[in-house]
Amino acid sequence: MKKRKISLLIVLSIVFLLSSCDISTLLDSFKGNVYEDVFDMDLVGEQAQDAVNSVVEASEPESVSEDEAVDSSGNVNVGEDAVDTIVVPDDIAEDVEIPTADVDDVDDLTPNTVAVFNEGVPTLPVQDEDEKDEIKATVNQALSGEGEDSFIESLEEDAEEEQIIAAHNTKVIANKVLNKVNGELETSGVPEGVSDAISALADELGNKLPENPTQADILNAQLVANLANSMVNALTVMAGDGDLSDIDDIDTDDPEVQEALDNVRSDAAFLINVARAQGATSDLINSIDLTNILSLFEGDGEEARLARAAITDTVDENFLPYLNAFKTSINLVLTKVLGVDITSSTPEMDYETFKAAVSSYSLQRTAFDLFVSSSEGLTYETIDGDQRSKYCGITGVVNYTLATVFDNVKPALDKIEEALEGGSTPYTIEEIVNLVLQANTDFIDPSEYTAPLEYTIPDGISDIDIEALQTELDITTSVELYITNVRRLAELGVPKNDLENSVLIQLVDEIETSIDDALNGGESGDSGEGE
Amino acid sequence: MKNIKKILISLILIGLISSTSVFADPDPGLLDSATQEARVSAFMPTSSHRMAMGSAGLGLAGFYDSYLYNPANISKDGFKFVLPSITLTVNNVYNLMEPDSGENVVELAQQVGDSDEAAIDLATLFLKSIPFGYGEILTLDANTGFKTRNFGLDLAVQEKLRSYNGGSDYTTASAISETSVALTAAIGFNVPLVSDYITLDLGASAAFNYKMYSLAIDANEILNLFNHMDEGADLILENIPFASGYAVPVTVGANLNLPLGFTISGVGRNFNGNYNMVAYSNLKSLINNDETIVAFIGEDTFDDEESEVTISDEFSVEVPWTLDLGVAFAPSTPLDGVLKAQLALDFIDCYSLIEDAIKETKTATQLKSDALESINIGAQVRLLNLLDVRGGFSQGYKSIGLGLDLLVLHLDASYYWKEYGEVLGQSPSDALSVKFSLISR
């Protein structure tokens, strides 16, 4: 009896103690690791550094002597017998002409010219499938969980001089080779989407390295070169004994062709993952109100209407408000990416964040294009499950759309950077926002965006003649490519027998209609309501 | 002749059309990285009191399940009987209660039924609470059994919902269902070495472990489930591939009991622990065709023949054996009826740590992390034979718990953190575990 009374007293005391505790304080007190707190250990940081060291080691420049690498005309010899940073058929290698120039340091590097440094031509190595798999495993592991920030921070180490020259040379050679390859494909039966994707990859390689390159820039150059190699190899396999111009179509039943395309897709997926981490773009996804978008896909008529009502405050039967939700979310993302904190009284712009996101998404777009073009013949049921969940379906549609939107901004941003370098006066914040919107008028109605009223303008940015600069911009929105690829990503995320009824596919249909209307001067899909 | 050919072709076609079983390779999703933890992990019942003590206590007895972790403990005490013992463990509590933004799980759960968005908001919070890489969501254990001083028999059932997020945001999260049934028999005895001063406990157990696990269910499907709870059963029964199989692992243990209450323990776990598995196109086909299930509940539990059934060839899943070592201190004092203290220090999976170091299969950082993660330290103080207060460190993460003995009802609760990543600090997650048991504790 006494024991029973004591038991009851203890139970009541515990209940009273727990209910009077602040749960968050209680939970916080248990968070953390003793080894990290007391012994100041950072194993995640050490693992990230190990991963970066592995990456640097795997991309150690290889140098071919000037005598072997440069011909009598002063052009670099491309191909197996000389500089083989891009493995290409001999007939194409012979036709590629790239001038060379002696350099003493990175300041002497010139666009479209291969640098001869210390009597050799340094380039990034050609990595075979085993080497690539090892790096992918190491880096994907380092990017997992809390490790992502540490890994990206470790990649910010300055690159060595020879690495920078090697990366420059690799990009120049790969750019020329891919342009040559694309030329060969003009008369072939290869789908236009593939050719467009290769063109985008060549353009990416044509971009010069940033000032003061870091290990991240070297890694990106290596990954883009790997992707170029995989793509050229896949085309060579498709051509068989013939020339690239003889390729009839992509034979997806040929196991060798499928294996080659698998390698392209794997390299593209890896590049998306690394680029995404560098731009911290996963934070953007978490800030988008995906709850509402996803609920629209999963609900039938009743749930869909109710879910839409939460966003638009209107209830109607039309699917077009799906597009509203999507556009609303893109606008929200733009606000977040521009770093304008609209909840504070004096919003400040984070230009560096903006630049990082644009670079990251531009790279992702290129990689997505190649991911899609190498998925020929695959369906929801046959594509690798990991690739399907990370890069297809709703995740793929959202990420690819964002990548396209920001890729369209890149030419404008390059102009801003040029203007800054030349000492000209660059844009105001409001004008940069306008540039983003105007670069994407096929996707976003600028009138739907309400800019914050006040900005703190960072140093070095002030007023500019916006009209004069706009005429110099050459933004080409490849709408057809976007629609083709986003539809393909949606289809890969939906089981075959659900394709006809899929709400995700219907959304892509509505996006296409809306874009057609915008291009043809019609109403933008009747979606101006409900913002 | 033509007619015979026609008949033969017709027979072949009829045979093909009416066949409901196609033997094939397992669904690739059942063998990929998302389902790896479900596939290769050995069965281990959840022990709320051990988790509160930093998962330490290899050489400690006093609980019914002590012999399930170290068969040598069977001879440390006498008859015990549980009918039943139920443990519920909820993971990612911190993320559910303290989300980065929005309402927490309690606030959202209160809105279900009143608000149409609550179910979706709850599902999204649930997805966002899932850590990157491998993790767990929820575990329910139930077991019944008895032990004497030399023999023990236990039947345990465990349903574990695992998680996997190989991407960088919550839309790439997925859940994997894993169900295990284990029938364990153990024997043990005590050998005096120096009279009763220094003795040796020896024990061994063998188990029939049956396991089935599902393909990874992705974020879209999870949201669909939350939004259409009434269709959840059909989704799981008909649309998700499962694999099932069995293993017969053997565990051996030894305790060296020294004066003053010290015990040095060693346990070799999961010898012969590899699973022999078969994959099925859905749960209905598994229940209808799995030999173990059919032996218990009969054939054709489901008469539904509309879906084609795919059954794979048998495949083997390797589960490596492990070696755990421990030191415990549980002195007997005149104050035992009022206050009894126990301390334990364990080193988990020592063999693979040494093997990796010798073979250089891991980096120095990973080895350092593995070494630190293998250390578990715990303590328990028992007051008035009523209340247990427990605490510890497992892998450097803190744990705490309470135990209450109310005549035949025993309650244990624990809160702890655990590492799920490759190195310490990469992907930690917390859990709250509550256990109810009847008769013996």
mmCIF file of C-alpha atoms in Angstrom, chain A residues 133-270:
data_model
loop_
_atom_site.group_PDB
_atom_site.id
_atom_site.type_symbol
_atom_site.label_atom_id
_atom_site.label_comp_id
_atom_site.label_asym_id
_atom_site.label_seq_id
_atom_site.Cartn_x
_atom_site.Cartn_y
_atom_site.Cartn_z
ATOM 1 C CA ASP A 133 32.412 6.527 -59.989
ATOM 2 C CA GLU A 134 34.899 6.865 -57.141
ATOM 3 C CA ILE A 135 34.750 10.660 -57.214
ATOM 4 C CA LYS A 136 30.961 10.602 -57.456
ATOM 5 C CA ALA A 137 30.704 8.345 -54.410
ATOM 6 C CA THR A 138 33.148 10.509 -52.416
ATOM 7 C CA VAL A 139 31.525 13.816 -53.329
ATOM 8 C CA ASN A 140 27.915 12.605 -52.971
ATOM 9 C CA GLN A 141 28.829 11.311 -49.521
ATOM 10 C CA ALA A 142 30.429 14.646 -48.619
ATOM 11 C CA LEU A 143 27.322 16.504 -49.828
ATOM 12 C CA SER A 144 25.020 14.401 -47.674
ATOM 13 C CA GLY A 145 23.375 15.785 -44.540
ATOM 14 C CA GLU A 146 25.285 18.425 -42.593
ATOM 15 C CA GLY A 147 28.341 17.903 -44.770
ATOM 16 C CA GLU A 148 27.166 20.009 -47.711
ATOM 17 C CA ASP A 149 28.146 23.405 -46.273
ATOM 18 C CA SER A 150 31.557 22.120 -45.131
ATOM 19 C CA PHE A 151 32.289 20.627 -48.532
ATOM 20 C CA ILE A 152 31.310 23.773 -50.413
ATOM 21 C CA GLU A 153 33.378 25.867 -48.006
ATOM 22 C CA SER A 154 36.409 23.633 -48.513
ATOM 23 C CA LEU A 155 36.025 24.016 -52.277
ATOM 24 C CA GLU A 156 36.571 27.755 -51.896
ATOM 25 C CA GLU A 157 40.343 27.233 -51.622
ATOM 26 C CA ASP A 158 42.234 29.109 -54.338
ATOM 27 C CA ALA A 159 43.233 27.019 -57.342
ATOM 28 C CA GLU A 160 46.911 26.550 -58.220
ATOM 29 C CA GLU A 161 48.362 28.271 -61.269
ATOM 30 C CA GLU A 162 48.867 25.108 -63.316
ATOM 31 C CA GLN A 163 45.317 23.957 -62.460
ATOM 32 C CA ILE A 164 43.889 27.229 -63.758
ATOM 33 C CA ILE A 165 45.831 26.996 -67.002
ATOM 34 C CA ALA A 166 44.877 23.326 -67.409
ATOM 35 C CA ALA A 167 41.198 24.115 -66.837
ATOM 36 C CA HIS A 168 41.367 27.011 -69.304
ATOM 37 C CA ASN A 169 42.973 24.807 -71.966
ATOM 38 C CA THR A 170 40.484 22.011 -71.399
ATOM 39 C CA LYS A 171 37.533 24.369 -71.798
ATOM 40 C CA VAL A 172 38.941 25.932 -74.963
ATOM 41 C CA ILE A 173 39.677 22.575 -76.597
ATOM 42 C CA ALA A 174 36.388 20.992 -75.505
ATOM 43 C CA ASN A 175 34.431 24.006 -76.745
ATOM 44 C CA LYS A 176 36.021 23.822 -80.188
ATOM 45 C CA VAL A 177 35.631 20.064 -80.425
ATOM 46 C CA LEU A 178 31.963 20.123 -79.434
ATOM 47 C CA ASN A 179 31.189 22.870 -81.927
ATOM 48 C CA LYS A 180 32.874 20.756 -84.589
ATOM 49 C CA VAL A 181 30.916 17.677 -83.489
ATOM 50 C CA ASN A 182 27.678 19.632 -83.592
ATOM 51 C CA GLY A 183 28.487 20.738 -87.103
ATOM 52 C CA GLU A 184 28.855 17.076 -88.125
ATOM 53 C CA LEU A 185 25.476 16.279 -86.619
ATOM 54 C CA GLU A 186 23.632 18.818 -88.775
ATOM 55 C CA THR A 187 23.144 16.292 -91.554
ATOM 56 C CA SER A 188 22.566 13.346 -89.229
ATOM 57 C CA GLY A 189 19.321 11.867 -87.902
ATOM 58 C CA VAL A 190 20.137 12.818 -84.309
ATOM 59 C CA PRO A 191 17.132 14.604 -82.710
ATOM 60 C CA GLU A 192 17.349 18.398 -82.582
ATOM 61 C CA GLY A 193 17.111 18.335 -78.785
ATOM 62 C CA VAL A 194 20.396 16.435 -78.594
ATOM 63 C CA SER A 195 22.089 18.907 -80.869
ATOM 64 C CA ASP A 196 20.717 21.836 -78.834
ATOM 65 C CA ALA A 197 21.967 20.225 -75.627
ATOM 66 C CA ILE A 198 25.459 19.778 -77.078
ATOM 67 C CA SER A 199 25.396 23.390 -78.225
ATOM 68 C CA ALA A 200 24.522 24.514 -74.674
ATOM 69 C CA LEU A 201 27.366 22.387 -73.322
ATOM 70 C CA ALA A 202 29.776 23.958 -75.806
ATOM 71 C CA ASP A 203 28.617 27.427 -74.730
ATOM 72 C CA GLU A 204 29.189 26.515 -71.100
ATOM 73 C CA LEU A 205 32.716 25.448 -71.985
ATOM 74 C CA GLY A 206 33.150 28.673 -73.894
ATOM 75 C CA ASN A 207 32.570 30.732 -70.737
ATOM 76 C CA LYS A 208 35.876 31.918 -69.362
ATOM 77 C CA LEU A 209 36.946 31.025 -65.867
ATOM 78 C CA PRO A 210 36.039 33.615 -63.214
ATOM 79 C CA GLU A 211 38.644 35.934 -61.712
ATOM 80 C CA ASN A 212 40.618 34.216 -58.945
ATOM 81 C CA PRO A 213 39.322 30.719 -59.682
ATOM 82 C CA THR A 214 38.821 28.334 -56.785
ATOM 83 C CA GLN A 215 38.849 24.545 -56.542
ATOM 84 C CA ALA A 216 35.098 24.723 -57.169
ATOM 85 C CA ASP A 217 35.726 26.253 -60.610
ATOM 86 C CA ILE A 218 38.322 23.586 -61.411
ATOM 87 C CA LEU A 219 35.899 20.867 -60.315
ATOM 88 C CA ASN A 220 33.141 22.355 -62.487
ATOM 89 C CA ALA A 221 35.493 22.477 -65.474
ATOM 90 C CA GLN A 222 36.429 18.826 -64.915
ATOM 91 C CA LEU A 223 32.799 17.746 -64.603
ATOM 92 C CA VAL A 224 31.731 19.641 -67.713
ATOM 93 C CA ALA A 225 34.675 18.120 -69.612
ATOM 94 C CA ASN A 226 33.671 14.670 -68.358
ATOM 95 C CA LEU A 227 30.165 15.277 -69.615
ATOM 96 C CA ALA A 228 31.505 16.402 -72.996
ATOM 97 C CA ASN A 229 33.611 13.250 -73.215
ATOM 98 C CA SER A 230 30.667 11.031 -72.336
ATOM 99 C CA MET A 231 28.472 12.728 -74.941
ATOM 100 C CA VAL A 232 31.084 12.454 -77.698
ATOM 101 C CA ASN A 233 31.673 8.818 -76.759
ATOM 102 C CA ALA A 234 27.937 8.105 -76.938
ATOM 103 C CA LEU A 235 27.767 9.673 -80.403
ATOM 104 C CA THR A 236 30.800 7.651 -81.517
ATOM 105 C CA VAL A 237 29.140 4.450 -80.310
ATOM 106 C CA MET A 238 25.954 5.394 -82.165
ATOM 107 C CA ALA A 239 27.948 6.021 -85.335
ATOM 108 C CA GLY A 240 29.589 2.604 -85.116
ATOM 109 C CA ASP A 241 32.035 2.288 -88.006
ATOM 110 C CA GLY A 242 30.590 5.309 -89.822
ATOM 111 C CA ASP A 243 30.971 9.064 -89.347
ATOM 112 C CA LEU A 244 28.970 11.111 -86.896
ATOM 113 C CA SER A 245 27.102 12.662 -89.820
ATOM 114 C CA ASP A 246 25.882 9.162 -90.724
ATOM 115 C CA ILE A 247 24.026 8.617 -87.443
ATOM 116 C CA ASP A 248 20.460 7.747 -88.366
ATOM 117 C CA ASP A 249 18.698 7.817 -85.045
ATOM 118 C CA ILE A 250 19.360 6.799 -81.443
ATOM 119 C CA ASP A 251 19.101 2.989 -81.361
ATOM 120 C CA THR A 252 17.933 2.440 -77.798
ATOM 121 C CA ASP A 253 17.851 -1.351 -78.243
ATOM 122 C CA ASP A 254 21.612 -1.531 -78.697
ATOM 123 C CA PRO A 255 23.108 -2.344 -75.268
ATOM 124 C CA GLU A 256 26.332 -0.477 -76.102
ATOM 125 C CA VAL A 257 24.346 2.640 -76.952
ATOM 126 C CA GLN A 258 22.311 2.302 -73.755
ATOM 127 C CA GLU A 259 25.452 1.936 -71.673
ATOM 128 C CA ALA A 260 26.969 5.014 -73.317
ATOM 129 C CA LEU A 261 23.787 7.003 -72.662
ATOM 130 C CA ASP A 262 23.713 5.739 -69.053
ATOM 131 C CA ASN A 263 27.177 7.256 -68.592
ATOM 132 C CA VAL A 264 26.022 10.593 -70.022
ATOM 133 C CA ARG A 265 23.007 10.618 -67.732
ATOM 134 C CA SER A 266 25.104 9.701 -64.702
ATOM 135 C CA ASP A 267 27.622 12.495 -65.425
ATOM 136 C CA ALA A 268 24.804 14.987 -66.019
ATOM 137 C CA ALA A 269 23.061 13.996 -62.776
ATOM 138 C CA PHE A 270 26.287 14.390 -60.833
#
